[in-house]
């Protein structure tokens, strides 16, 4: 993450309903518990929506995870060996 003076925080517009959904999803997550309301909003604004077809593997055990997923619609399965 480039934290130089020239760094601009990404901002992907969202509806009020989408912001509320994501905020509710993050509210009880220990990873984000120490963030202020303003910091959490910056994080939410920087999140980019994505969709994947059913059956897509989004991460496999042993890989480094570099995304945080909030599932709004559909199902996700987890398998741990």
N, CA, C and O atoms as a Maestro MAE file, in Angstrom:
{
 s_m_m2io_version
 :::
 2.0.0
}

f_m_ct {
 s_m_title
 :::
 protein
 m_atom[324] {
  # First column is atom index #
  i_m_mmod_type
  r_m_x_coord
  r_m_y_coord
  r_m_z_coord
  i_m_residue_number
  s_m_chain_name
  s_m_pdb_residue_name
  s_m_pdb_atom_name
  i_m_atomic_number
  :::
  1 25 0.846 -1.181 0.000 1 A "UNK " " N  " 7
  2 3 0.000 0.000 0.000 1 A "UNK " " CA " 6
  3 2 0.882 1.231 0.000 1 A "UNK " " C  " 6
  4 15 1.748 1.383 0.862 1 A "UNK " " O  " 8
  5 25 0.669 2.088 -0.942 2 A "UNK " " N  " 7
  6 3 1.453 3.311 -1.075 2 A "UNK " " CA " 6
  7 2 0.857 4.397 -0.191 2 A "UNK " " C  " 6
  8 15 -0.220 4.916 -0.484 2 A "UNK " " O  " 8
  9 25 1.547 4.742 0.884 3 A "UNK " " N  " 7
  10 3 1.041 5.755 1.815 3 A "UNK " " CA " 6
  11 2 1.793 7.077 1.660 3 A "UNK " " C  " 6
  12 15 1.871 7.871 2.597 3 A "UNK " " O  " 8
  13 25 2.337 7.297 0.484 4 A "UNK " " N  " 7
  14 3 3.046 8.548 0.232 4 A "UNK " " CA " 6
  15 2 2.062 9.706 0.169 4 A "UNK " " C  " 6
  16 15 0.847 9.505 0.178 4 A "UNK " " O  " 8
  17 25 2.595 10.910 0.106 5 A "UNK " " N  " 7
  18 3 1.754 12.105 0.055 5 A "UNK " " CA " 6
  19 2 0.818 12.095 -1.151 5 A "UNK " " C  " 6
  20 15 -0.261 12.685 -1.105 5 A "UNK " " O  " 8
  21 25 1.225 11.435 -2.217 6 A "UNK " " N  " 7
  22 3 0.428 11.429 -3.438 6 A "UNK " " CA " 6
  23 2 -0.658 10.353 -3.448 6 A "UNK " " C  " 6
  24 15 -1.457 10.280 -4.382 6 A "UNK " " O  " 8
  25 25 -0.685 9.526 -2.414 7 A "UNK " " N  " 7
  26 3 -1.664 8.442 -2.374 7 A "UNK " " CA " 6
  27 2 -3.072 9.009 -2.246 7 A "UNK " " C  " 6
  28 15 -3.337 9.871 -1.409 7 A "UNK " " O  " 8
  29 25 -3.970 8.508 -3.093 8 A "UNK " " N  " 7
  30 3 -5.371 8.906 -3.045 8 A "UNK " " CA " 6
  31 2 -6.187 7.666 -2.701 8 A "UNK " " C  " 6
  32 15 -6.100 6.652 -3.394 8 A "UNK " " O  " 8
  33 25 -6.972 7.742 -1.645 9 A "UNK " " N  " 7
  34 3 -7.792 6.612 -1.237 9 A "UNK " " CA " 6
  35 2 -8.827 6.343 -2.326 9 A "UNK " " C  " 6
  36 15 -9.532 7.261 -2.745 9 A "UNK " " O  " 8
  37 25 -8.928 5.101 -2.787 10 A "UNK " " N  " 7
  38 3 -9.926 4.785 -3.809 10 A "UNK " " CA " 6
  39 2 -11.335 5.075 -3.291 10 A "UNK " " C  " 6
  40 15 -11.603 4.965 -2.095 10 A "UNK " " O  " 8
  41 25 -12.215 5.441 -4.195 11 A "UNK " " N  " 7
  42 3 -13.598 5.700 -3.806 11 A "UNK " " CA " 6
  43 2 -14.506 5.187 -4.913 11 A "UNK " " C  " 6
  44 15 -14.508 5.699 -6.033 11 A "UNK " " O  " 8
  45 25 -15.278 4.161 -4.568 12 A "UNK " " N  " 7
  46 3 -16.227 3.571 -5.501 12 A "UNK " " CA " 6
  47 2 -17.624 3.889 -4.991 12 A "UNK " " C  " 6
  48 15 -18.033 3.366 -3.954 12 A "UNK " " O  " 8
  49 25 -18.365 4.738 -5.700 13 A "UNK " " N  " 7
  50 3 -19.692 5.152 -5.234 13 A "UNK " " CA " 6
  51 2 -20.615 3.965 -4.966 13 A "UNK " " C  " 6
  52 15 -20.595 2.959 -5.675 13 A "UNK " " O  " 8
  53 25 -21.424 4.117 -3.920 14 A "UNK " " N  " 7
  54 3 -22.385 3.086 -3.526 14 A "UNK " " CA " 6
  55 2 -23.687 3.755 -3.104 14 A "UNK " " C  " 6
  56 15 -23.701 4.917 -2.698 14 A "UNK " " O  " 8
  57 25 -24.756 3.019 -3.206 15 A "UNK " " N  " 7
  58 3 -26.035 3.514 -2.712 15 A "UNK " " CA " 6
  59 2 -25.997 3.537 -1.180 15 A "UNK " " C  " 6
  60 15 -25.167 2.866 -0.565 15 A "UNK " " O  " 8
  61 25 -26.883 4.298 -0.580 16 A "UNK " " N  " 7
  62 3 -26.981 4.322 0.878 16 A "UNK " " CA " 6
  63 2 -27.264 2.932 1.422 16 A "UNK " " C  " 6
  64 15 -26.741 2.555 2.470 16 A "UNK " " O  " 8
  65 25 -28.092 2.164 0.712 17 A "UNK " " N  " 7
  66 3 -28.423 0.804 1.142 17 A "UNK " " CA " 6
  67 2 -27.184 -0.100 1.114 17 A "UNK " " C  " 6
  68 15 -26.995 -0.923 2.010 17 A "UNK " " O  " 8
  69 25 -26.353 0.052 0.099 18 A "UNK " " N  " 7
  70 3 -25.127 -0.751 0.010 18 A "UNK " " CA " 6
  71 2 -24.158 -0.395 1.126 18 A "UNK " " C  " 6
  72 15 -23.544 -1.277 1.727 18 A "UNK " " O  " 8
  73 25 -24.020 0.897 1.404 19 A "UNK " " N  " 7
  74 3 -23.144 1.343 2.501 19 A "UNK " " CA " 6
  75 2 -23.637 0.758 3.819 19 A "UNK " " C  " 6
  76 15 -22.842 0.254 4.612 19 A "UNK " " O  " 8
  77 25 -24.936 0.822 4.055 20 A "UNK " " N  " 7
  78 3 -25.498 0.297 5.298 20 A "UNK " " CA " 6
  79 2 -25.290 -1.206 5.409 20 A "UNK " " C  " 6
  80 15 -24.956 -1.711 6.481 20 A "UNK " " O  " 8
  81 25 -25.487 -1.925 4.300 21 A "UNK " " N  " 7
  82 3 -25.288 -3.379 4.295 21 A "UNK " " CA " 6
  83 2 -23.846 -3.735 4.655 21 A "UNK " " C  " 6
  84 15 -23.608 -4.605 5.492 21 A "UNK " " O  " 8
  85 25 -22.895 -3.066 4.027 22 A "UNK " " N  " 7
  86 3 -21.481 -3.346 4.302 22 A "UNK " " CA " 6
  87 2 -21.134 -2.948 5.731 22 A "UNK " " C  " 6
  88 15 -20.446 -3.694 6.429 22 A "UNK " " O  " 8
  89 25 -21.597 -1.791 6.172 23 A "UNK " " N  " 7
  90 3 -21.320 -1.344 7.539 23 A "UNK " " CA " 6
  91 2 -21.860 -2.348 8.555 23 A "UNK " " C  " 6
  92 15 -21.177 -2.677 9.525 23 A "UNK " " O  " 8
  93 25 -23.070 -2.830 8.341 24 A "UNK " " N  " 7
  94 3 -23.643 -3.843 9.228 24 A "UNK " " CA " 6
  95 2 -22.812 -5.117 9.208 24 A "UNK " " C  " 6
  96 15 -22.647 -5.769 10.238 24 A "UNK " " O  " 8
  97 25 -22.288 -5.472 8.043 25 A "UNK " " N  " 7
  98 3 -21.476 -6.680 7.915 25 A "UNK " " CA " 6
  99 2 -20.146 -6.560 8.665 25 A "UNK " " C  " 6
  100 15 -19.630 -7.548 9.186 25 A "UNK " " O  " 8
  101 25 -19.597 -5.345 8.715 26 A "UNK " " N  " 7
  102 3 -18.310 -5.124 9.376 26 A "UNK " " CA " 6
  103 2 -18.441 -4.883 10.876 26 A "UNK " " C  " 6
  104 15 -17.471 -5.044 11.618 26 A "UNK " " O  " 8
  105 25 -19.620 -4.503 11.320 27 A "UNK " " N  " 7
  106 3 -19.817 -4.024 12.694 27 A "UNK " " CA " 6
  107 2 -19.317 -4.991 13.757 27 A "UNK " " C  " 6
  108 15 -18.714 -4.555 14.737 27 A "UNK " " O  " 8
  109 25 -19.545 -6.272 13.597 28 A "UNK " " N  " 7
  110 3 -19.175 -7.249 14.620 28 A "UNK " " CA " 6
  111 2 -17.904 -8.021 14.287 28 A "UNK " " C  " 6
  112 15 -17.592 -9.014 14.943 28 A "UNK " " O  " 8
  113 25 -17.176 -7.574 13.279 29 A "UNK " " N  " 7
  114 3 -15.955 -8.267 12.871 29 A "UNK " " CA " 6
  115 2 -14.775 -7.723 13.663 29 A "UNK " " C  " 6
  116 15 -14.498 -6.525 13.618 29 A "UNK " " O  " 8
  117 25 -14.072 -8.598 14.392 30 A "UNK " " N  " 7
  118 3 -12.973 -8.168 15.259 30 A "UNK " " CA " 6
  119 2 -11.868 -7.437 14.493 30 A "UNK " " C  " 6
  120 15 -11.160 -6.617 15.077 30 A "UNK " " O  " 8
  121 25 -11.709 -7.714 13.215 31 A "UNK " " N  " 7
  122 3 -10.662 -7.063 12.423 31 A "UNK " " CA " 6
  123 2 -10.901 -5.559 12.334 31 A "UNK " " C  " 6
  124 15 -9.955 -4.772 12.297 31 A "UNK " " O  " 8
  125 25 -12.161 -5.169 12.299 32 A "UNK " " N  " 7
  126 3 -12.517 -3.764 12.106 32 A "UNK " " CA " 6
  127 2 -13.022 -3.090 13.379 32 A "UNK " " C  " 6
  128 15 -13.444 -1.934 13.338 32 A "UNK " " O  " 8
  129 25 -12.984 -3.793 14.506 33 A "UNK " " N  " 7
  130 3 -13.567 -3.294 15.756 33 A "UNK " " CA " 6
  131 2 -12.935 -1.999 16.246 33 A "UNK " " C  " 6
  132 15 -13.612 -1.185 16.874 33 A "UNK " " O  " 8
  133 25 -11.662 -1.794 15.974 34 A "UNK " " N  " 7
  134 3 -10.979 -0.604 16.495 34 A "UNK " " CA " 6
  135 2 -11.104 0.616 15.574 34 A "UNK " " C  " 6
  136 15 -10.635 1.699 15.924 34 A "UNK " " O  " 8
  137 25 -11.725 0.455 14.419 35 A "UNK " " N  " 7
  138 3 -11.877 1.580 13.501 35 A "UNK " " CA " 6
  139 2 -12.951 2.540 14.001 35 A "UNK " " C  " 6
  140 15 -13.971 2.125 14.552 35 A "UNK " " O  " 8
  141 25 -12.704 3.808 13.800 36 A "UNK " " N  " 7
  142 3 -13.743 4.796 14.090 36 A "UNK " " CA " 6
  143 2 -14.804 4.713 12.994 36 A "UNK " " C  " 6
  144 15 -14.598 4.066 11.966 36 A "UNK " " O  " 8
  145 25 -15.925 5.367 13.220 37 A "UNK " " N  " 7
  146 3 -16.978 5.404 12.206 37 A "UNK " " CA " 6
  147 2 -16.460 6.010 10.906 37 A "UNK " " C  " 6
  148 15 -16.792 5.540 9.818 37 A "UNK " " O  " 8
  149 25 -15.644 7.059 11.026 38 A "UNK " " N  " 7
  150 3 -15.088 7.729 9.848 38 A "UNK " " CA " 6
  151 2 -14.108 6.823 9.108 38 A "UNK " " C  " 6
  152 15 -14.116 6.770 7.878 38 A "UNK " " O  " 8
  153 25 -13.266 6.111 9.856 39 A "UNK " " N  " 7
  154 3 -12.304 5.191 9.230 39 A "UNK " " CA " 6
  155 2 -13.038 4.046 8.527 39 A "UNK " " C  " 6
  156 15 -12.666 3.642 7.425 39 A "UNK " " O  " 8
  157 25 -14.083 3.530 9.179 40 A "UNK " " N  " 7
  158 3 -14.852 2.451 8.571 40 A "UNK " " CA " 6
  159 2 -15.520 2.932 7.282 40 A "UNK " " C  " 6
  160 15 -15.609 2.172 6.318 40 A "UNK " " O  " 8
  161 25 -15.985 4.170 7.250 41 A "UNK " " N  " 7
  162 3 -16.611 4.708 6.043 41 A "UNK " " CA " 6
  163 2 -15.586 4.842 4.914 41 A "UNK " " C  " 6
  164 15 -15.904 4.555 3.760 41 A "UNK " " O  " 8
  165 25 -14.359 5.275 5.231 42 A "UNK " " N  " 7
  166 3 -13.304 5.329 4.209 42 A "UNK " " CA " 6
  167 2 -13.047 3.941 3.627 42 A "UNK " " C  " 6
  168 15 -12.871 3.780 2.419 42 A "UNK " " O  " 8
  169 25 -13.029 2.952 4.502 43 A "UNK " " N  " 7
  170 3 -12.826 1.573 4.057 43 A "UNK " " CA " 6
  171 2 -13.974 1.127 3.153 43 A "UNK " " C  " 6
  172 15 -13.746 0.547 2.091 43 A "UNK " " O  " 8
  173 25 -15.196 1.397 3.577 44 A "UNK " " N  " 7
  174 3 -16.367 1.018 2.782 44 A "UNK " " CA " 6
  175 2 -16.336 1.707 1.424 44 A "UNK " " C  " 6
  176 15 -16.596 1.075 0.400 44 A "UNK " " O  " 8
  177 25 -16.022 2.988 1.409 45 A "UNK " " N  " 7
  178 3 -15.959 3.722 0.145 45 A "UNK " " CA " 6
  179 2 -14.895 3.153 -0.788 45 A "UNK " " C  " 6
  180 15 -15.035 3.238 -2.008 45 A "UNK " " O  " 8
  181 25 -13.834 2.575 -0.227 46 A "UNK " " N  " 7
  182 3 -12.748 2.025 -1.036 46 A "UNK " " CA " 6
  183 2 -13.045 0.617 -1.548 46 A "UNK " " C  " 6
  184 15 -12.319 0.096 -2.394 46 A "UNK " " O  " 8
  185 25 -14.109 0.003 -1.036 47 A "UNK " " N  " 7
  186 3 -14.461 -1.345 -1.486 47 A "UNK " " CA " 6
  187 2 -15.086 -1.297 -2.870 47 A "UNK " " C  " 6
  188 15 -15.897 -0.424 -3.182 47 A "UNK " " O  " 8
  189 25 -14.687 -2.257 -3.687 48 A "UNK " " N  " 7
  190 3 -15.173 -2.333 -5.067 48 A "UNK " " CA " 6
  191 2 -16.091 -3.545 -5.206 48 A "UNK " " C  " 6
  192 15 -15.744 -4.650 -4.788 48 A "UNK " " O  " 8
  193 25 -17.247 -3.329 -5.787 49 A "UNK " " N  " 7
  194 3 -18.194 -4.420 -6.009 49 A "UNK " " CA " 6
  195 2 -17.670 -5.361 -7.087 49 A "UNK " " C  " 6
  196 15 -17.037 -4.932 -8.052 49 A "UNK " " O  " 8
  197 25 -17.939 -6.622 -6.910 50 A "UNK " " N  " 7
  198 3 -17.549 -7.630 -7.890 50 A "UNK " " CA " 6
  199 2 -18.577 -8.745 -7.827 50 A "UNK " " C  " 6
  200 15 -19.208 -8.954 -6.790 50 A "UNK " " O  " 8
  201 25 -18.744 -9.440 -8.895 51 A "UNK " " N  " 7
  202 3 -19.612 -10.616 -8.897 51 A "UNK " " CA " 6
  203 2 -18.898 -11.718 -9.657 51 A "UNK " " C  " 6
  204 15 -18.127 -11.466 -10.583 51 A "UNK " " O  " 8
  205 25 -19.172 -12.935 -9.244 52 A "UNK " " N  " 7
  206 3 -18.540 -14.085 -9.888 52 A "UNK " " CA " 6
  207 2 -19.601 -15.132 -10.196 52 A "UNK " " C  " 6
  208 15 -20.595 -15.240 -9.479 52 A "UNK " " O  " 8
  209 25 -19.397 -15.895 -11.246 53 A "UNK " " N  " 7
  210 3 -20.355 -16.950 -11.576 53 A "UNK " " CA " 6
  211 2 -20.376 -18.046 -10.508 53 A "UNK " " C  " 6
  212 15 -19.383 -18.274 -9.818 53 A "UNK " " O  " 8
  213 25 -21.495 -18.703 -10.385 54 A "UNK " " N  " 7
  214 3 -21.617 -19.829 -9.457 54 A "UNK " " CA " 6
  215 2 -20.516 -20.840 -9.733 54 A "UNK " " C  " 6
  216 15 -20.183 -21.107 -10.888 54 A "UNK " " O  " 8
  217 25 -19.953 -21.400 -8.671 55 A "UNK " " N  " 7
  218 3 -18.918 -22.419 -8.804 55 A "UNK " " CA " 6
  219 2 -17.502 -21.869 -8.885 55 A "UNK " " C  " 6
  220 15 -16.544 -22.642 -8.912 55 A "UNK " " O  " 8
  221 25 -17.352 -20.553 -8.922 56 A "UNK " " N  " 7
  222 3 -16.026 -19.939 -9.002 56 A "UNK " " CA " 6
  223 2 -15.287 -20.100 -7.676 56 A "UNK " " C  " 6
  224 15 -15.852 -19.854 -6.610 56 A "UNK " " O  " 8
  225 25 -14.046 -20.506 -7.745 57 A "UNK " " N  " 7
  226 3 -13.200 -20.582 -6.549 57 A "UNK " " CA " 6
  227 2 -12.562 -19.209 -6.382 57 A "UNK " " C  " 6
  228 15 -11.825 -18.746 -7.252 57 A "UNK " " O  " 8
  229 25 -12.854 -18.555 -5.241 58 A "UNK " " N  " 7
  230 3 -12.328 -17.210 -5.043 58 A "UNK " " CA " 6
  231 2 -11.014 -17.214 -4.256 58 A "UNK " " C  " 6
  232 15 -10.231 -16.269 -4.351 58 A "UNK " " O  " 8
  233 25 -10.775 -18.270 -3.486 59 A "UNK " " N  " 7
  234 3 -9.484 -18.438 -2.805 59 A "UNK " " CA " 6
  235 2 -9.360 -19.899 -2.397 59 A "UNK " " C  " 6
  236 15 -10.348 -20.554 -2.066 59 A "UNK " " O  " 8
  237 25 -8.129 -20.394 -2.428 60 A "UNK " " N  " 7
  238 3 -7.883 -21.771 -2.034 60 A "UNK " " CA " 6
  239 2 -6.994 -21.800 -0.807 60 A "UNK " " C  " 6
  240 15 -6.161 -20.919 -0.598 60 A "UNK " " O  " 8
  241 25 -7.189 -22.827 -0.007 61 A "UNK " " N  " 7
  242 3 -6.388 -23.006 1.196 61 A "UNK " " CA " 6
  243 2 -4.908 -22.996 0.823 61 A "UNK " " C  " 6
  244 15 -4.492 -23.639 -0.141 61 A "UNK " " O  " 8
  245 25 -4.125 -22.259 1.600 62 A "UNK " " N  " 7
  246 3 -2.695 -22.156 1.358 62 A "UNK " " CA " 6
  247 2 -2.302 -20.917 0.574 62 A "UNK " " C  " 6
  248 15 -1.135 -20.525 0.581 62 A "UNK " " O  " 8
  249 25 -3.257 -20.296 -0.102 63 A "UNK " " N  " 7
  250 3 -2.979 -19.063 -0.835 63 A "UNK " " CA " 6
  251 2 -3.021 -17.874 0.119 63 A "UNK " " C  " 6
  252 15 -3.679 -17.914 1.159 63 A "UNK " " O  " 8
  253 25 -2.313 -16.830 -0.251 64 A "UNK " " N  " 7
  254 3 -2.360 -15.589 0.511 64 A "UNK " " CA " 6
  255 2 -3.628 -14.848 0.113 64 A "UNK " " C  " 6
  256 15 -3.855 -14.589 -1.069 64 A "UNK " " O  " 8
  257 25 -4.448 -14.508 1.092 65 A "UNK " " N  " 7
  258 3 -5.679 -13.767 0.806 65 A "UNK " " CA " 6
  259 2 -5.386 -12.281 0.727 65 A "UNK " " C  " 6
  260 15 -4.790 -11.717 1.645 65 A "UNK " " O  " 8
  261 25 -5.792 -11.647 -0.342 66 A "UNK " " N  " 7
  262 3 -5.541 -10.212 -0.477 66 A "UNK " " CA " 6
  263 2 -6.830 -9.425 -0.694 66 A "UNK " " C  " 6
  264 15 -6.790 -8.251 -1.064 66 A "UNK " " O  " 8
  265 25 -7.965 -10.069 -0.466 67 A "UNK " " N  " 7
  266 3 -9.251 -9.404 -0.582 67 A "UNK " " CA " 6
  267 2 -10.095 -9.739 0.641 67 A "UNK " " C  " 6
  268 15 -9.890 -10.762 1.295 67 A "UNK " " O  " 8
  269 25 -11.036 -8.871 0.934 68 A "UNK " " N  " 7
  270 3 -12.021 -9.128 1.974 68 A "UNK " " CA " 6
  271 2 -13.365 -9.178 1.270 68 A "UNK " " C  " 6
  272 15 -13.732 -8.245 0.556 68 A "UNK " " O  " 8
  273 25 -14.093 -10.259 1.469 69 A "UNK " " N  " 7
  274 3 -15.345 -10.450 0.759 69 A "UNK " " CA " 6
  275 2 -16.536 -10.194 1.670 69 A "UNK " " C  " 6
  276 15 -16.566 -10.649 2.814 69 A "UNK " " O  " 8
  277 25 -17.507 -9.468 1.155 70 A "UNK " " N  " 7
  278 3 -18.809 -9.298 1.797 70 A "UNK " " CA " 6
  279 2 -19.811 -9.812 0.777 70 A "UNK " " C  " 6
  280 15 -19.980 -9.226 -0.292 70 A "UNK " " O  " 8
  281 25 -20.470 -10.902 1.113 71 A "UNK " " N  " 7
  282 3 -21.389 -11.544 0.179 71 A "UNK " " CA " 6
  283 2 -22.787 -10.972 0.391 71 A "UNK " " C  " 6
  284 15 -23.398 -11.153 1.444 71 A "UNK " " O  " 8
  285 25 -23.274 -10.284 -0.627 72 A "UNK " " N  " 7
  286 3 -24.591 -9.660 -0.540 72 A "UNK " " CA " 6
  287 2 -25.691 -10.605 -1.018 72 A "UNK " " C  " 6
  288 15 -26.794 -10.610 -0.471 72 A "UNK " " O  " 8
  289 25 -25.390 -11.394 -2.030 73 A "UNK " " N  " 7
  290 3 -26.404 -12.254 -2.615 73 A "UNK " " CA " 6
  291 2 -25.742 -13.548 -3.058 73 A "UNK " " C  " 6
  292 15 -24.657 -13.526 -3.639 73 A "UNK " " O  " 8
  293 25 -26.381 -14.660 -2.791 74 A "UNK " " N  " 7
  294 3 -25.842 -15.947 -3.198 74 A "UNK " " CA " 6
  295 2 -25.301 -16.714 -2.001 74 A "UNK " " C  " 6
  296 15 -25.584 -16.383 -0.849 74 A "UNK " " O  " 8
  297 25 -24.532 -17.726 -2.290 75 A "UNK " " N  " 7
  298 3 -23.984 -18.616 -1.256 75 A "UNK " " CA " 6
  299 2 -22.495 -18.766 -1.448 75 A "UNK " " C  " 6
  300 15 -21.964 -18.612 -2.547 75 A "UNK " " O  " 8
  301 25 -21.837 -19.070 -0.345 76 A "UNK " " N  " 7
  302 3 -20.402 -19.342 -0.398 76 A "UNK " " CA " 6
  303 2 -20.131 -20.557 0.478 76 A "UNK " " C  " 6
  304 15 -20.731 -20.705 1.542 76 A "UNK " " O  " 8
  305 25 -19.246 -21.408 0.042 77 A "UNK " " N  " 7
  306 3 -18.883 -22.604 0.798 77 A "UNK " " CA " 6
  307 2 -17.428 -22.538 1.196 77 A "UNK " " C  " 6
  308 15 -16.594 -22.005 0.463 77 A "UNK " " O  " 8
  309 25 -17.125 -23.082 2.367 78 A "UNK " " N  " 7
  310 3 -15.747 -23.131 2.862 78 A "UNK " " CA " 6
  311 2 -15.384 -24.589 3.112 78 A "UNK " " C  " 6
  312 15 -16.169 -25.349 3.678 78 A "UNK " " O  " 8
  313 25 -14.189 -24.964 2.683 79 A "UNK " " N  " 7
  314 3 -13.670 -26.305 2.957 79 A "UNK " " CA " 6
  315 2 -12.258 -26.147 3.492 79 A "UNK " " C  " 6
  316 15 -11.408 -25.533 2.848 79 A "UNK " " O  " 8
  317 25 -12.011 -26.699 4.666 80 A "UNK " " N  " 7
  318 3 -10.683 -26.618 5.283 80 A "UNK " " CA " 6
  319 2 -10.174 -28.023 5.491 80 A "UNK " " C  " 6
  320 15 -10.839 -28.862 6.098 80 A "UNK " " O  " 8
  321 25 -8.970 -28.270 4.971 81 A "UNK " " N  " 7
  322 3 -8.338 -29.584 5.158 81 A "UNK " " CA " 6
  323 2 -7.563 -29.615 6.446 81 A "UNK " " C  " 6
  324 15 -6.961 -30.635 6.780 81 A "UNK " " O  " 8
  :::
 }
 m_bond[323] {
  # First column is bond index #
  i_m_from
  i_m_to
  i_m_order
  :::
  1 1 2 1
  2 2 3 1
  3 3 4 2
  4 3 5 1
  5 5 6 1
  6 6 7 1
  7 7 8 2
  8 7 9 1
  9 9 10 1
  10 10 11 1
  11 11 12 2
  12 11 13 1
  13 13 14 1
  14 14 15 1
  15 15 16 2
  16 15 17 1
  17 17 18 1
  18 18 19 1
  19 19 20 2
  20 19 21 1
  21 21 22 1
  22 22 23 1
  23 23 24 2
  24 23 25 1
  25 25 26 1
  26 26 27 1
  27 27 28 2
  28 27 29 1
  29 29 30 1
  30 30 31 1
  31 31 32 2
  32 31 33 1
  33 33 34 1
  34 34 35 1
  35 35 36 2
  36 35 37 1
  37 37 38 1
  38 38 39 1
  39 39 40 2
  40 39 41 1
  41 41 42 1
  42 42 43 1
  43 43 44 2
  44 43 45 1
  45 45 46 1
  46 46 47 1
  47 47 48 2
  48 47 49 1
  49 49 50 1
  50 50 51 1
  51 51 52 2
  52 51 53 1
  53 53 54 1
  54 54 55 1
  55 55 56 2
  56 55 57 1
  57 57 58 1
  58 58 59 1
  59 59 60 2
  60 59 61 1
  61 61 62 1
  62 62 63 1
  63 63 64 2
  64 63 65 1
  65 65 66 1
  66 66 67 1
  67 67 68 2
  68 67 69 1
  69 69 70 1
  70 70 71 1
  71 71 72 2
  72 71 73 1
  73 73 74 1
  74 74 75 1
  75 75 76 2
  76 75 77 1
  77 77 78 1
  78 78 79 1
  79 79 80 2
  80 79 81 1
  81 81 82 1
  82 82 83 1
  83 83 84 2
  84 83 85 1
  85 85 86 1
  86 86 87 1
  87 87 88 2
  88 87 89 1
  89 89 90 1
  90 90 91 1
  91 91 92 2
  92 91 93 1
  93 93 94 1
  94 94 95 1
  95 95 96 2
  96 95 97 1
  97 97 98 1
  98 98 99 1
  99 99 100 2
  100 99 101 1
  101 101 102 1
  102 102 103 1
  103 103 104 2
  104 103 105 1
  105 105 106 1
  106 106 107 1
  107 107 108 2
  108 107 109 1
  109 109 110 1
  110 110 111 1
  111 111 112 2
  112 111 113 1
  113 113 114 1
  114 114 115 1
  115 115 116 2
  116 115 117 1
  117 117 118 1
  118 118 119 1
  119 119 120 2
  120 119 121 1
  121 121 122 1
  122 122 123 1
  123 123 124 2
  124 123 125 1
  125 125 126 1
  126 126 127 1
  127 127 128 2
  128 127 129 1
  129 129 130 1
  130 130 131 1
  131 131 132 2
  132 131 133 1
  133 133 134 1
  134 134 135 1
  135 135 136 2
  136 135 137 1
  137 137 138 1
  138 138 139 1
  139 139 140 2
  140 139 141 1
  141 141 142 1
  142 142 143 1
  143 143 144 2
  144 143 145 1
  145 145 146 1
  146 146 147 1
  147 147 148 2
  148 147 149 1
  149 149 150 1
  150 150 151 1
  151 151 152 2
  152 151 153 1
  153 153 154 1
  154 154 155 1
  155 155 156 2
  156 155 157 1
  157 157 158 1
  158 158 159 1
  159 159 160 2
  160 159 161 1
  161 161 162 1
  162 162 163 1
  163 163 164 2
  164 163 165 1
  165 165 166 1
  166 166 167 1
  167 167 168 2
  168 167 169 1
  169 169 170 1
  170 170 171 1
  171 171 172 2
  172 171 173 1
  173 173 174 1
  174 174 175 1
  175 175 176 2
  176 175 177 1
  177 177 178 1
  178 178 179 1
  179 179 180 2
  180 179 181 1
  181 181 182 1
  182 182 183 1
  183 183 184 2
  184 183 185 1
  185 185 186 1
  186 186 187 1
  187 187 188 2
  188 187 189 1
  189 189 190 1
  190 190 191 1
  191 191 192 2
  192 191 193 1
  193 193 194 1
  194 194 195 1
  195 195 196 2
  196 195 197 1
  197 197 198 1
  198 198 199 1
  199 199 200 2
  200 199 201 1
  201 201 202 1
  202 202 203 1
  203 203 204 2
  204 203 205 1
  205 205 206 1
  206 206 207 1
  207 207 208 2
  208 207 209 1
  209 209 210 1
  210 210 211 1
  211 211 212 2
  212 211 213 1
  213 213 214 1
  214 214 215 1
  215 215 216 2
  216 215 217 1
  217 217 218 1
  218 218 219 1
  219 219 220 2
  220 219 221 1
  221 221 222 1
  222 222 223 1
  223 223 224 2
  224 223 225 1
  225 225 226 1
  226 226 227 1
  227 227 228 2
  228 227 229 1
  229 229 230 1
  230 230 231 1
  231 231 232 2
  232 231 233 1
  233 233 234 1
  234 234 235 1
  235 235 236 2
  236 235 237 1
  237 237 238 1
  238 238 239 1
  239 239 240 2
  240 239 241 1
  241 241 242 1
  242 242 243 1
  243 243 244 2
  244 243 245 1
  245 245 246 1
  246 246 247 1
  247 247 248 2
  248 247 249 1
  249 249 250 1
  250 250 251 1
  251 251 252 2
  252 251 253 1
  253 253 254 1
  254 254 255 1
  255 255 256 2
  256 255 257 1
  257 257 258 1
  258 258 259 1
  259 259 260 2
  260 259 261 1
  261 261 262 1
  262 262 263 1
  263 263 264 2
  264 263 265 1
  265 265 266 1
  266 266 267 1
  267 267 268 2
  268 267 269 1
  269 269 270 1
  270 270 271 1
  271 271 272 2
  272 271 273 1
  273 273 274 1
  274 274 275 1
  275 275 276 2
  276 275 277 1
  277 277 278 1
  278 278 279 1
  279 279 280 2
  280 279 281 1
  281 281 282 1
  282 282 283 1
  283 283 284 2
  284 283 285 1
  285 285 286 1
  286 286 287 1
  287 287 288 2
  288 287 289 1
  289 289 290 1
  290 290 291 1
  291 291 292 2
  292 291 293 1
  293 293 294 1
  294 294 295 1
  295 295 296 2
  296 295 297 1
  297 297 298 1
  298 298 299 1
  299 299 300 2
  300 299 301 1
  301 301 302 1
  302 302 303 1
  303 303 304 2
  304 303 305 1
  305 305 306 1
  306 306 307 1
  307 307 308 2
  308 307 309 1
  309 309 310 1
  310 310 311 1
  311 311 312 2
  312 311 313 1
  313 313 314 1
  314 314 315 1
  315 315 316 2
  316 315 317 1
  317 317 318 1
  318 318 319 1
  319 319 320 2
  320 319 321 1
  321 321 322 1
  322 322 323 1
  323 323 324 2
  :::
 }
}
